[in-house]
Amino acid sequence: MFMEKWVQNLVTHLSERLGSFSRKCIYSILSAGPLPRHIAFIMDGNRRYAKKQNLEEGAGGHRVGFLSLMNMLGYCYELEVKYVTIYAFSIENFKRRPEEVQSTMQLIKEKIEGLIEKESIVNRYGVRVHFIGNLNLLSEPVRLAAKRAMDASKSNSKAVLSICIAYTSTDEIVHAIEETCEEKRHDFRILENSGAGSGLEESLVGVRDIEKHMYMKVAPDPDIIIRTSGETRLSNFLLWQSASALLYSPRVLWPEIGFRHLLQAVLDFQRNFSYLENKQKQV
Ligand SMILES: CC(C)=CCC/C(C)=C/CC/C(C)=C/COP(=O)(O)OP(=O)(O)O
């Protein structure tokens, strides 16, 4: 344990009122312990927030949610968390009302375009952006915006932002298995034609073979998954990659998330670290 519980509570309470200098002090205290390399976010509760605040139905809550996302990314990069992944839109979300899907997609496109503007968070922190998911399900303007953002940020190397869009974990796994089988069939045929034995052993599928074909191969497995609204389900997000992740679910809606929640998640991670490390060693 790196900090007594009452000190943690005091620090997390005070942290919300602090400016960037004070946050830096907190980062250096946190740096005395293990830091997460990868944090993933399920941004739950935007529509409930819109209802609560009487905002425009449709994308009103997502608009405020996007501001919270930008703040949160800033905190993560200040803390030198190299990999951040967000669940922006699941394949299931396409089943929502058509007008709602359309207004959310319009907002997402607008925000993707903003990501590569000169003063954006991506350029400020040297972030490479990846879009993760079945991008063929997106409309062409959104897909092109995503492609432009990936191209424009591809030489950034300080951090990696993976945006899961038109994504579900089961879809990712099926896609990876299909590609792995295709690759194995190809290797098998080469071995057979070269007369180098049946090639059966070489064509057996292992975990690493499948991982090579995962969309999420761009990042190590997440250390922490933060899901707002107090929900503790993963909702088809990073199922393959979350075997050892710590799940933190603050009871606030996504637009209400703040620095104190990140701090609490990192402190929980540090408290659980030796437990998680031992668990991984036993496997
Ligand atoms: C460029 C970029 C990545 C933009 C992201 C924009 C953004 C904040 C999208 C969030 C979309 C979403 C489906 C949130 C979940 O809340 P919900 O709709 O499930 O709300 P509820 O839980 O209250 O129903």
PDB file of C-alpha atoms and ligand atoms in Angstrom:
ATOM      1  CA  MET A   1       0.000   0.000   0.000  1.00  0.00           C
ATOM      2  CA  PHE A   2       1.474   3.371  -1.022  1.00  0.00           C
ATOM      3  CA  MET A   3      -0.864   5.680   0.899  1.00  0.00           C
ATOM      4  CA  GLU A   4      -3.134   5.359   3.927  1.00  0.00           C
ATOM      5  CA  LYS A   5      -6.846   5.290   3.039  1.00  0.00           C
ATOM      6  CA  TRP A   6      -7.657   8.600   4.851  1.00  0.00           C
ATOM      7  CA  VAL A   7      -4.776  10.362   3.045  1.00  0.00           C
ATOM      8  CA  GLN A   8      -6.140   9.020  -0.249  1.00  0.00           C
ATOM      9  CA  ASN A   9      -9.621  10.332   0.555  1.00  0.00           C
ATOM     10  CA  LEU A  10      -8.258  13.752   1.453  1.00  0.00           C
ATOM     11  CA  VAL A  11      -6.088  13.952  -1.661  1.00  0.00           C
ATOM     12  CA  THR A  12      -8.897  12.866  -4.005  1.00  0.00           C
ATOM     13  CA  HIS A  13     -11.291  15.369  -2.389  1.00  0.00           C
ATOM     14  CA  LEU A  14      -8.834  18.258  -2.699  1.00  0.00           C
ATOM     15  CA  SER A  15      -7.642  17.293  -6.168  1.00  0.00           C
ATOM     16  CA  GLU A  16     -10.795  18.479  -7.930  1.00  0.00           C
ATOM     17  CA  ARG A  17     -10.114  22.051  -6.842  1.00  0.00           C
ATOM     18  CA  LEU A  18      -6.527  22.075  -7.962  1.00  0.00           C
ATOM     19  CA  GLY A  19      -4.833  23.677 -10.919  1.00  0.00           C
ATOM     20  CA  SER A  20      -2.132  22.242 -13.126  1.00  0.00           C
ATOM     21  CA  PHE A  21       0.737  22.961 -10.686  1.00  0.00           C
ATOM     22  CA  SER A  22      -1.007  21.073  -7.914  1.00  0.00           C
ATOM     23  CA  ARG A  23      -1.850  18.218 -10.282  1.00  0.00           C
ATOM     24  CA  LYS A  24       1.845  17.985 -11.118  1.00  0.00           C
ATOM     25  CA  CYS A  25       2.601  17.606  -7.396  1.00  0.00           C
ATOM     26  CA  ILE A  26       0.053  14.786  -7.222  1.00  0.00           C
ATOM     27  CA  TYR A  27       1.594  13.129 -10.291  1.00  0.00           C
ATOM     28  CA  SER A  28       5.009  13.116  -8.668  1.00  0.00           C
ATOM     29  CA  ILE A  29       3.553  11.508  -5.516  1.00  0.00           C
ATOM     30  CA  LEU A  30       1.791   8.880  -7.658  1.00  0.00           C
ATOM     31  CA  SER A  31       5.038   8.245  -9.560  1.00  0.00           C
ATOM     32  CA  ALA A  32       6.473   6.751  -6.367  1.00  0.00           C
ATOM     33  CA  GLY A  33       4.244   3.752  -7.085  1.00  0.00           C
ATOM     34  CA  PRO A  34       3.539   1.696 -10.205  1.00  0.00           C
ATOM     35  CA  LEU A  35       1.704   3.652 -12.892  1.00  0.00           C
ATOM     36  CA  PRO A  36      -0.768   2.192 -15.379  1.00  0.00           C
ATOM     37  CA  ARG A  37       0.476   2.031 -18.945  1.00  0.00           C
ATOM     38  CA  HIS A  38      -2.982   1.720 -20.431  1.00  0.00           C
ATOM     39  CA  ILE A  39      -6.356   3.044 -19.242  1.00  0.00           C
ATOM     40  CA  ALA A  40      -9.590   2.302 -21.117  1.00  0.00           C
ATOM     41  CA  PHE A  41     -12.850   4.222 -20.691  1.00  0.00           C
ATOM     42  CA  ILE A  42     -16.498   3.246 -21.166  1.00  0.00           C
ATOM     43  CA  MET A  43     -18.165   6.650 -21.354  1.00  0.00           C
ATOM     44  CA  ASP A  44     -21.546   5.709 -19.941  1.00  0.00           C
ATOM     45  CA  GLY A  45     -24.379   8.082 -19.082  1.00  0.00           C
ATOM     46  CA  ASN A  46     -24.322  10.890 -21.674  1.00  0.00           C
ATOM     47  CA  ARG A  47     -28.010  10.587 -22.537  1.00  0.00           C
ATOM     48  CA  ARG A  48     -29.043  10.380 -18.882  1.00  0.00           C
ATOM     49  CA  TYR A  49     -26.998  13.534 -18.282  1.00  0.00           C
ATOM     50  CA  ALA A  50     -28.783  15.295 -21.172  1.00  0.00           C
ATOM     51  CA  LYS A  51     -32.129  14.357 -19.635  1.00  0.00           C
ATOM     52  CA  LYS A  52     -31.072  15.477 -16.170  1.00  0.00           C
ATOM     53  CA  GLN A  53     -29.849  18.846 -17.489  1.00  0.00           C
ATOM     54  CA  ASN A  54     -32.630  19.347 -20.059  1.00  0.00           C
ATOM     55  CA  LEU A  55     -30.149  19.386 -22.925  1.00  0.00           C
ATOM     56  CA  GLU A  56     -30.952  18.766 -26.551  1.00  0.00           C
ATOM     57  CA  GLU A  57     -32.041  15.155 -27.056  1.00  0.00           C
ATOM     58  CA  GLY A  58     -29.721  13.172 -29.300  1.00  0.00           C
ATOM     59  CA  ALA A  59     -26.191  14.512 -29.179  1.00  0.00           C
ATOM     60  CA  GLY A  60     -26.608  17.121 -26.378  1.00  0.00           C
ATOM     61  CA  GLY A  61     -25.157  14.841 -23.683  1.00  0.00           C
ATOM     62  CA  HIS A  62     -22.419  13.546 -25.987  1.00  0.00           C
ATOM     63  CA  ARG A  63     -21.313  17.130 -26.654  1.00  0.00           C
ATOM     64  CA  VAL A  64     -20.684  17.699 -22.932  1.00  0.00           C
ATOM     65  CA  GLY A  65     -19.265  14.172 -22.738  1.00  0.00           C
ATOM     66  CA  PHE A  66     -16.708  15.095 -25.353  1.00  0.00           C
ATOM     67  CA  LEU A  67     -15.463  17.993 -23.189  1.00  0.00           C
ATOM     68  CA  SER A  68     -15.056  15.587 -20.259  1.00  0.00           C
ATOM     69  CA  LEU A  69     -13.159  13.259 -22.568  1.00  0.00           C
ATOM     70  CA  MET A  70     -10.735  16.027 -23.580  1.00  0.00           C
ATOM     71  CA  ASN A  71     -10.118  16.922 -19.909  1.00  0.00           C
ATOM     72  CA  MET A  72      -9.604  13.265 -19.020  1.00  0.00           C
ATOM     73  CA  LEU A  73      -7.164  12.712 -21.894  1.00  0.00           C
ATOM     74  CA  GLY A  74      -5.199  15.751 -20.711  1.00  0.00           C
ATOM     75  CA  TYR A  75      -4.935  14.296 -17.181  1.00  0.00           C
ATOM     76  CA  CYS A  76      -3.880  10.891 -18.529  1.00  0.00           C
ATOM     77  CA  TYR A  77      -1.175  12.378 -20.732  1.00  0.00           C
ATOM     78  CA  GLU A  78       0.054  14.648 -17.914  1.00  0.00           C
ATOM     79  CA  LEU A  79       0.404  11.479 -15.868  1.00  0.00           C
ATOM     80  CA  GLU A  80       2.303   9.925 -18.795  1.00  0.00           C
ATOM     81  CA  VAL A  81      -0.161   7.126 -19.359  1.00  0.00           C
ATOM     82  CA  LYS A  82       0.986   6.146 -22.827  1.00  0.00           C
ATOM     83  CA  TYR A  83      -2.111   4.237 -24.001  1.00  0.00           C
ATOM     84  CA  VAL A  84      -5.695   5.393 -23.664  1.00  0.00           C
ATOM     85  CA  THR A  85      -8.629   3.603 -25.270  1.00  0.00           C
ATOM     86  CA  ILE A  86     -12.207   4.837 -25.439  1.00  0.00           C
ATOM     87  CA  TYR A  87     -15.479   3.124 -26.349  1.00  0.00           C
ATOM     88  CA  ALA A  88     -16.997   5.784 -28.603  1.00  0.00           C
ATOM     89  CA  PHE A  89     -19.698   3.806 -30.425  1.00  0.00           C
ATOM     90  CA  SER A  90     -20.535   0.114 -30.308  1.00  0.00           C
ATOM     91  CA  ILE A  91     -22.035  -1.982 -33.093  1.00  0.00           C
ATOM     92  CA  GLU A  92     -25.058  -2.329 -30.771  1.00  0.00           C
ATOM     93  CA  ASN A  93     -25.460   1.471 -30.724  1.00  0.00           C
ATOM     94  CA  PHE A  94     -26.444   1.338 -34.431  1.00  0.00           C
ATOM     95  CA  LYS A  95     -29.756  -0.178 -33.214  1.00  0.00           C
ATOM     96  CA  ARG A  96     -30.736   3.120 -31.553  1.00  0.00           C
ATOM     97  CA  ARG A  97     -33.287   5.426 -33.206  1.00  0.00           C
ATOM     98  CA  PRO A  98     -32.029   6.428 -36.704  1.00  0.00           C
ATOM     99  CA  GLU A  99     -32.163  10.186 -35.886  1.00  0.00           C
ATOM    100  CA  GLU A 100     -30.128   9.564 -32.749  1.00  0.00           C
ATOM    101  CA  VAL A 101     -27.532   7.497 -34.599  1.00  0.00           C
ATOM    102  CA  GLN A 102     -27.312  10.204 -37.223  1.00  0.00           C
ATOM    103  CA  SER A 103     -26.845  13.094 -34.786  1.00  0.00           C
ATOM    104  CA  THR A 104     -24.270  11.126 -32.756  1.00  0.00           C
ATOM    105  CA  MET A 105     -22.350  10.231 -35.915  1.00  0.00           C
ATOM    106  CA  GLN A 106     -22.461  13.846 -37.097  1.00  0.00           C
ATOM    107  CA  LEU A 107     -20.991  14.930 -33.763  1.00  0.00           C
ATOM    108  CA  ILE A 108     -18.362  12.184 -33.857  1.00  0.00           C
ATOM    109  CA  LYS A 109     -17.295  13.224 -37.369  1.00  0.00           C
ATOM    110  CA  GLU A 110     -17.044  16.881 -36.315  1.00  0.00           C
ATOM    111  CA  LYS A 111     -14.973  15.925 -33.250  1.00  0.00           C
ATOM    112  CA  ILE A 112     -12.689  13.604 -35.225  1.00  0.00           C
ATOM    113  CA  GLU A 113     -11.949  16.481 -37.607  1.00  0.00           C
ATOM    114  CA  GLY A 114     -11.169  18.681 -34.597  1.00  0.00           C
ATOM    115  CA  LEU A 115      -8.712  16.122 -33.248  1.00  0.00           C
ATOM    116  CA  ILE A 116      -6.109  16.988 -35.868  1.00  0.00           C
ATOM    117  CA  GLU A 117      -6.402  20.757 -35.733  1.00  0.00           C
ATOM    118  CA  LYS A 118      -3.220  22.584 -34.788  1.00  0.00           C
ATOM    119  CA  GLU A 119      -4.113  23.308 -31.151  1.00  0.00           C
ATOM    120  CA  SER A 120      -5.746  19.940 -30.507  1.00  0.00           C
ATOM    121  CA  ILE A 121      -4.896  17.644 -27.626  1.00  0.00           C
ATOM    122  CA  VAL A 122      -3.507  15.156 -30.148  1.00  0.00           C
ATOM    123  CA  ASN A 123      -0.907  17.637 -31.349  1.00  0.00           C
ATOM    124  CA  ARG A 124      -0.222  19.105 -27.918  1.00  0.00           C
ATOM    125  CA  TYR A 125       0.728  15.718 -26.461  1.00  0.00           C
ATOM    126  CA  GLY A 126       2.101  14.000 -29.595  1.00  0.00           C
ATOM    127  CA  VAL A 127      -0.656  11.387 -29.732  1.00  0.00           C
ATOM    128  CA  ARG A 128      -1.071   8.801 -32.469  1.00  0.00           C
ATOM    129  CA  VAL A 129      -4.745   8.091 -33.112  1.00  0.00           C
ATOM    130  CA  HIS A 130      -6.082   4.662 -34.099  1.00  0.00           C
ATOM    131  CA  PHE A 131      -9.674   3.843 -34.942  1.00  0.00           C
ATOM    132  CA  ILE A 132     -10.553   0.365 -33.799  1.00  0.00           C
ATOM    133  CA  GLY A 133     -13.546  -1.599 -35.061  1.00  0.00           C
ATOM    134  CA  ASN A 134     -15.380  -2.623 -38.188  1.00  0.00           C
ATOM    135  CA  LEU A 135     -14.912   0.692 -39.982  1.00  0.00           C
ATOM    136  CA  ASN A 136     -16.851  -0.607 -42.997  1.00  0.00           C
ATOM    137  CA  LEU A 137     -20.010  -0.118 -40.921  1.00  0.00           C
ATOM    138  CA  LEU A 138     -19.412   3.652 -40.801  1.00  0.00           C
ATOM    139  CA  SER A 139     -20.764   6.080 -43.348  1.00  0.00           C
ATOM    140  CA  GLU A 140     -18.164   7.235 -45.850  1.00  0.00           C
ATOM    141  CA  PRO A 141     -17.717  10.781 -44.416  1.00  0.00           C
ATOM    142  CA  VAL A 142     -17.036   9.378 -40.919  1.00  0.00           C
ATOM    143  CA  ARG A 143     -14.719   6.678 -42.286  1.00  0.00           C
ATOM    144  CA  LEU A 144     -12.778   9.264 -44.305  1.00  0.00           C
ATOM    145  CA  ALA A 145     -12.490  11.590 -41.308  1.00  0.00           C
ATOM    146  CA  ALA A 146     -11.133   8.649 -39.278  1.00  0.00           C
ATOM    147  CA  LYS A 147      -8.639   7.765 -41.978  1.00  0.00           C
ATOM    148  CA  ARG A 148      -7.462  11.385 -42.243  1.00  0.00           C
ATOM    149  CA  ALA A 149      -6.961  11.558 -38.459  1.00  0.00           C
ATOM    150  CA  MET A 150      -4.946   8.309 -38.483  1.00  0.00           C
ATOM    151  CA  ASP A 151      -2.789   9.521 -41.381  1.00  0.00           C
ATOM    152  CA  ALA A 152      -2.246  12.980 -39.892  1.00  0.00           C
ATOM    153  CA  SER A 153      -1.143  11.600 -36.519  1.00  0.00           C
ATOM    154  CA  LYS A 154       0.853   8.575 -37.655  1.00  0.00           C
ATOM    155  CA  SER A 155       4.252  10.068 -36.896  1.00  0.00           C
ATOM    156  CA  ASN A 156       3.259  11.060 -33.331  1.00  0.00           C
ATOM    157  CA  SER A 157       4.905   8.699 -30.886  1.00  0.00           C
ATOM    158  CA  LYS A 158       4.495  10.007 -27.328  1.00  0.00           C
ATOM    159  CA  ALA A 159       1.089   8.419 -26.722  1.00  0.00           C
ATOM    160  CA  VAL A 160      -1.555   6.301 -28.419  1.00  0.00           C
ATOM    161  CA  LEU A 161      -5.297   6.981 -28.432  1.00  0.00           C
ATOM    162  CA  SER A 162      -7.439   4.073 -29.624  1.00  0.00           C
ATOM    163  CA  ILE A 163     -10.981   5.073 -30.470  1.00  0.00           C
ATOM    164  CA  CYS A 164     -13.301   2.058 -30.591  1.00  0.00           C
ATOM    165  CA  ILE A 165     -16.053   2.849 -33.043  1.00  0.00           C
ATOM    166  CA  ALA A 166     -18.427   0.400 -34.755  1.00  0.00           C
ATOM    167  CA  TYR A 167     -16.771  -1.963 -32.294  1.00  0.00           C
ATOM    168  CA  THR A 168     -17.712  -4.922 -30.165  1.00  0.00           C
ATOM    169  CA  SER A 169     -15.225  -7.260 -28.654  1.00  0.00           C
ATOM    170  CA  THR A 170     -16.919 -10.384 -30.003  1.00  0.00           C
ATOM    171  CA  ASP A 171     -16.790  -8.890 -33.511  1.00  0.00           C
ATOM    172  CA  GLU A 172     -13.077  -8.180 -33.037  1.00  0.00           C
ATOM    173  CA  ILE A 173     -12.429 -11.754 -31.849  1.00  0.00           C
ATOM    174  CA  VAL A 174     -14.360 -13.336 -34.733  1.00  0.00           C
ATOM    175  CA  HIS A 175     -12.523 -11.124 -37.216  1.00  0.00           C
ATOM    176  CA  ALA A 176      -9.142 -12.080 -35.691  1.00  0.00           C
ATOM    177  CA  ILE A 177      -9.987 -15.808 -35.753  1.00  0.00           C
ATOM    178  CA  GLU A 178     -11.075 -15.603 -39.387  1.00  0.00           C
ATOM    179  CA  GLU A 179      -7.827 -13.886 -40.374  1.00  0.00           C
ATOM    180  CA  THR A 180      -5.772 -16.371 -38.330  1.00  0.00           C
ATOM    181  CA  CYS A 181      -7.459 -19.348 -40.023  1.00  0.00           C
ATOM    182  CA  GLU A 182      -6.858 -17.781 -43.420  1.00  0.00           C
ATOM    183  CA  GLU A 183      -3.185 -17.269 -42.563  1.00  0.00           C
ATOM    184  CA  LYS A 184      -2.844 -20.836 -41.262  1.00  0.00           C
ATOM    185  CA  ARG A 185      -4.540 -22.296 -44.353  1.00  0.00           C
ATOM    186  CA  HIS A 186      -2.088 -20.332 -46.476  1.00  0.00           C
ATOM    187  CA  ASP A 187       0.958 -21.552 -44.461  1.00  0.00           C
ATOM    188  CA  PHE A 188      -0.407 -25.109 -44.553  1.00  0.00           C
ATOM    189  CA  ARG A 189      -0.696 -25.046 -48.365  1.00  0.00           C
ATOM    190  CA  ILE A 190       2.891 -23.751 -48.731  1.00  0.00           C
ATOM    191  CA  LEU A 191       4.213 -26.513 -46.459  1.00  0.00           C
ATOM    192  CA  GLU A 192       2.262 -29.188 -48.297  1.00  0.00           C
ATOM    193  CA  ASN A 193       3.398 -27.985 -51.712  1.00  0.00           C
ATOM    194  CA  SER A 194       7.029 -27.832 -50.616  1.00  0.00           C
ATOM    195  CA  GLY A 195       6.792 -31.462 -49.475  1.00  0.00           C
ATOM    196  CA  ALA A 196       8.017 -30.498 -45.981  1.00  0.00           C
ATOM    197  CA  GLY A 197       5.667 -32.910 -44.187  1.00  0.00           C
ATOM    198  CA  SER A 198       2.009 -32.571 -43.423  1.00  0.00           C
ATOM    199  CA  GLY A 199       2.538 -29.169 -41.748  1.00  0.00           C
ATOM    200  CA  LEU A 200      -0.214 -30.018 -39.306  1.00  0.00           C
ATOM    201  CA  GLU A 201       1.729 -28.911 -36.235  1.00  0.00           C
ATOM    202  CA  GLU A 202       2.771 -25.603 -37.746  1.00  0.00           C
ATOM    203  CA  SER A 203      -0.817 -24.874 -38.614  1.00  0.00           C
ATOM    204  CA  LEU A 204      -2.169 -25.261 -35.047  1.00  0.00           C
ATOM    205  CA  VAL A 205      -3.662 -22.040 -33.753  1.00  0.00           C
ATOM    206  CA  GLY A 206      -2.266 -20.462 -30.567  1.00  0.00           C
ATOM    207  CA  VAL A 207      -3.232 -17.406 -28.527  1.00  0.00           C
ATOM    208  CA  ARG A 208      -0.380 -15.338 -30.003  1.00  0.00           C
ATOM    209  CA  ASP A 209      -1.539 -16.150 -33.554  1.00  0.00           C
ATOM    210  CA  ILE A 210      -4.966 -14.718 -32.799  1.00  0.00           C
ATOM    211  CA  GLU A 211      -3.571 -11.694 -30.945  1.00  0.00           C
ATOM    212  CA  LYS A 212      -1.555 -10.724 -34.014  1.00  0.00           C
ATOM    213  CA  HIS A 213      -4.846 -10.175 -35.817  1.00  0.00           C
ATOM    214  CA  MET A 214      -6.686  -8.242 -33.102  1.00  0.00           C
ATOM    215  CA  TYR A 215      -7.488  -4.601 -33.885  1.00  0.00           C
ATOM    216  CA  MET A 216      -6.172  -3.799 -30.398  1.00  0.00           C
ATOM    217  CA  LYS A 217      -2.679  -5.121 -31.147  1.00  0.00           C
ATOM    218  CA  VAL A 218      -1.629  -1.438 -31.164  1.00  0.00           C
ATOM    219  CA  ALA A 219      -1.645  -1.368 -27.335  1.00  0.00           C
ATOM    220  CA  PRO A 220      -0.756  -3.622 -24.403  1.00  0.00           C
ATOM    221  CA  ASP A 221      -3.719  -4.977 -22.414  1.00  0.00           C
ATOM    222  CA  PRO A 222      -5.427  -2.290 -20.300  1.00  0.00           C
ATOM    223  CA  ASP A 223      -4.407  -2.039 -16.638  1.00  0.00           C
ATOM    224  CA  ILE A 224      -7.571  -0.176 -15.682  1.00  0.00           C
ATOM    225  CA  ILE A 225     -11.020   0.040 -17.248  1.00  0.00           C
ATOM    226  CA  ILE A 226     -13.092   2.966 -16.006  1.00  0.00           C
ATOM    227  CA  ARG A 227     -16.835   2.768 -16.604  1.00  0.00           C
ATOM    228  CA  THR A 228     -19.002   5.608 -15.352  1.00  0.00           C
ATOM    229  CA  SER A 229     -22.595   5.450 -14.024  1.00  0.00           C
ATOM    230  CA  GLY A 230     -21.628   2.856 -11.431  1.00  0.00           C
ATOM    231  CA  GLU A 231     -22.100   0.096 -14.036  1.00  0.00           C
ATOM    232  CA  THR A 232     -19.863  -2.932 -13.604  1.00  0.00           C
ATOM    233  CA  ARG A 233     -20.579  -4.663 -16.915  1.00  0.00           C
ATOM    234  CA  LEU A 234     -18.076  -4.644 -19.762  1.00  0.00           C
ATOM    235  CA  SER A 235     -20.787  -4.506 -22.474  1.00  0.00           C
ATOM    236  CA  ASN A 236     -18.682  -6.289 -25.080  1.00  0.00           C
ATOM    237  CA  PHE A 237     -15.634  -4.039 -24.649  1.00  0.00           C
ATOM    238  CA  LEU A 238     -12.074  -5.456 -24.707  1.00  0.00           C
ATOM    239  CA  LEU A 239     -13.196  -8.884 -23.440  1.00  0.00           C
ATOM    240  CA  TRP A 240     -10.062 -10.610 -24.741  1.00  0.00           C
ATOM    241  CA  GLN A 241      -7.729  -7.934 -23.396  1.00  0.00           C
ATOM    242  CA  SER A 242      -9.276  -7.348 -19.965  1.00  0.00           C
ATOM    243  CA  ALA A 243      -8.307 -10.605 -18.235  1.00  0.00           C
ATOM    244  CA  SER A 244      -6.153  -8.787 -15.647  1.00  0.00           C
ATOM    245  CA  ALA A 245      -7.642  -5.297 -15.798  1.00  0.00           C
ATOM    246  CA  LEU A 246      -8.918  -3.525 -12.714  1.00  0.00           C
ATOM    247  CA  LEU A 247     -12.499  -2.306 -13.174  1.00  0.00           C
ATOM    248  CA  TYR A 248     -13.334   1.025 -11.564  1.00  0.00           C
ATOM    249  CA  SER A 249     -16.929   2.283 -11.750  1.00  0.00           C
ATOM    250  CA  PRO A 250     -17.510   5.691 -10.183  1.00  0.00           C
ATOM    251  CA  ARG A 251     -21.164   6.579  -9.535  1.00  0.00           C
ATOM    252  CA  VAL A 252     -21.190   9.609 -11.795  1.00  0.00           C
ATOM    253  CA  LEU A 253     -22.421  10.045 -15.344  1.00  0.00           C
ATOM    254  CA  TRP A 254     -19.659  10.404 -17.948  1.00  0.00           C
ATOM    255  CA  PRO A 255     -20.015  14.205 -18.367  1.00  0.00           C
ATOM    256  CA  GLU A 256     -19.531  14.519 -14.574  1.00  0.00           C
ATOM    257  CA  ILE A 257     -16.269  12.572 -14.443  1.00  0.00           C
ATOM    258  CA  GLY A 258     -13.334  14.539 -13.083  1.00  0.00           C
ATOM    259  CA  PHE A 259      -9.705  14.367 -12.054  1.00  0.00           C
ATOM    260  CA  ARG A 260     -10.577  12.886  -8.663  1.00  0.00           C
ATOM    261  CA  HIS A 261     -12.014   9.784 -10.361  1.00  0.00           C
ATOM    262  CA  LEU A 262      -8.842   9.200 -12.322  1.00  0.00           C
ATOM    263  CA  LEU A 263      -6.836   9.681  -9.166  1.00  0.00           C
ATOM    264  CA  GLN A 264      -9.012   7.203  -7.263  1.00  0.00           C
ATOM    265  CA  ALA A 265      -8.652   4.644 -10.063  1.00  0.00           C
ATOM    266  CA  VAL A 266      -4.858   4.972 -10.087  1.00  0.00           C
ATOM    267  CA  LEU A 267      -4.712   4.685  -6.280  1.00  0.00           C
ATOM    268  CA  ASP A 268      -6.877   1.530  -6.456  1.00  0.00           C
ATOM    269  CA  PHE A 269      -4.561   0.182  -9.133  1.00  0.00           C
ATOM    270  CA  GLN A 270      -1.524   0.864  -6.939  1.00  0.00           C
ATOM    271  CA  ARG A 271      -3.197  -0.786  -3.925  1.00  0.00           C
ATOM    272  CA  ASN A 272      -4.052  -3.869  -5.986  1.00  0.00           C
ATOM    273  CA  PHE A 273      -0.802  -3.951  -7.897  1.00  0.00           C
ATOM    274  CA  SER A 274       1.078  -6.624  -5.987  1.00  0.00           C
ATOM    275  CA  TYR A 275      -2.069  -8.777  -5.954  1.00  0.00           C
ATOM    276  CA  LEU A 276      -2.467  -8.419  -9.734  1.00  0.00           C
ATOM    277  CA  GLU A 277       1.232  -9.068 -10.300  1.00  0.00           C
ATOM    278  CA  ASN A 278       1.162 -12.284  -8.249  1.00  0.00           C
ATOM    279  CA  LYS A 279      -1.986 -13.419 -10.020  1.00  0.00           C
ATOM    280  CA  GLN A 280      -0.292 -12.966 -13.399  1.00  0.00           C
ATOM    281  CA  LYS A 281       2.778 -14.895 -12.206  1.00  0.00           C
ATOM    282  CA  GLN A 282       0.603 -17.839 -11.122  1.00  0.00           C
ATOM    283  CA  VAL A 283      -0.871 -18.228 -14.608  1.00  0.00           C
TER     284      VAL A 283
HETATM  285  C1  LIG B   1     -14.021  11.952 -31.585  1.00  0.00           C
HETATM  286  C2  LIG B   1     -14.718  11.161 -30.581  1.00  0.00           C
HETATM  287  C3  LIG B   1     -14.087   9.962 -30.165  1.00  0.00           C
HETATM  288  C4  LIG B   1     -15.891  11.539 -30.080  1.00  0.00           C
HETATM  289  C5  LIG B   1     -16.601  10.833 -29.012  1.00  0.00           C
HETATM  290  C6  LIG B   1     -17.880  11.547 -28.724  1.00  0.00           C
HETATM  291  C7  LIG B   1     -18.590  10.872 -27.587  1.00  0.00           C
HETATM  292  C8  LIG B   1     -18.453  11.465 -26.229  1.00  0.00           C
HETATM  293  C9  LIG B   1     -19.327   9.780 -27.845  1.00  0.00           C
HETATM  294  C10 LIG B   1     -20.003   9.007 -26.794  1.00  0.00           C
HETATM  295  C11 LIG B   1     -21.004   8.128 -27.410  1.00  0.00           C
HETATM  296  C12 LIG B   1     -21.719   7.208 -26.490  1.00  0.00           C
HETATM  297  C13 LIG B   1     -22.488   6.173 -27.186  1.00  0.00           C
HETATM  298  C14 LIG B   1     -21.684   7.318 -25.120  1.00  0.00           C
HETATM  299  C15 LIG B   1     -22.437   6.454 -24.169  1.00  0.00           C
HETATM  300  O1  LIG B   1     -23.500   7.170 -23.520  1.00  0.00           O
HETATM  301  P1  LIG B   1     -24.979   6.650 -23.737  1.00  0.00           P
HETATM  302  O2  LIG B   1     -25.469   7.202 -25.037  1.00  0.00           O
HETATM  303  O3  LIG B   1     -24.986   5.149 -23.665  1.00  0.00           O
HETATM  304  O4  LIG B   1     -25.762   7.302 -22.553  1.00  0.00           O
HETATM  305  P2  LIG B   1     -26.733   6.537 -21.513  1.00  0.00           P
HETATM  306  O5  LIG B   1     -25.853   5.539 -20.813  1.00  0.00           O
HETATM  307  O6  LIG B   1     -27.216   7.625 -20.597  1.00  0.00           O
HETATM  308  O7  LIG B   1     -27.830   5.894 -22.306  1.00  0.00           O
END
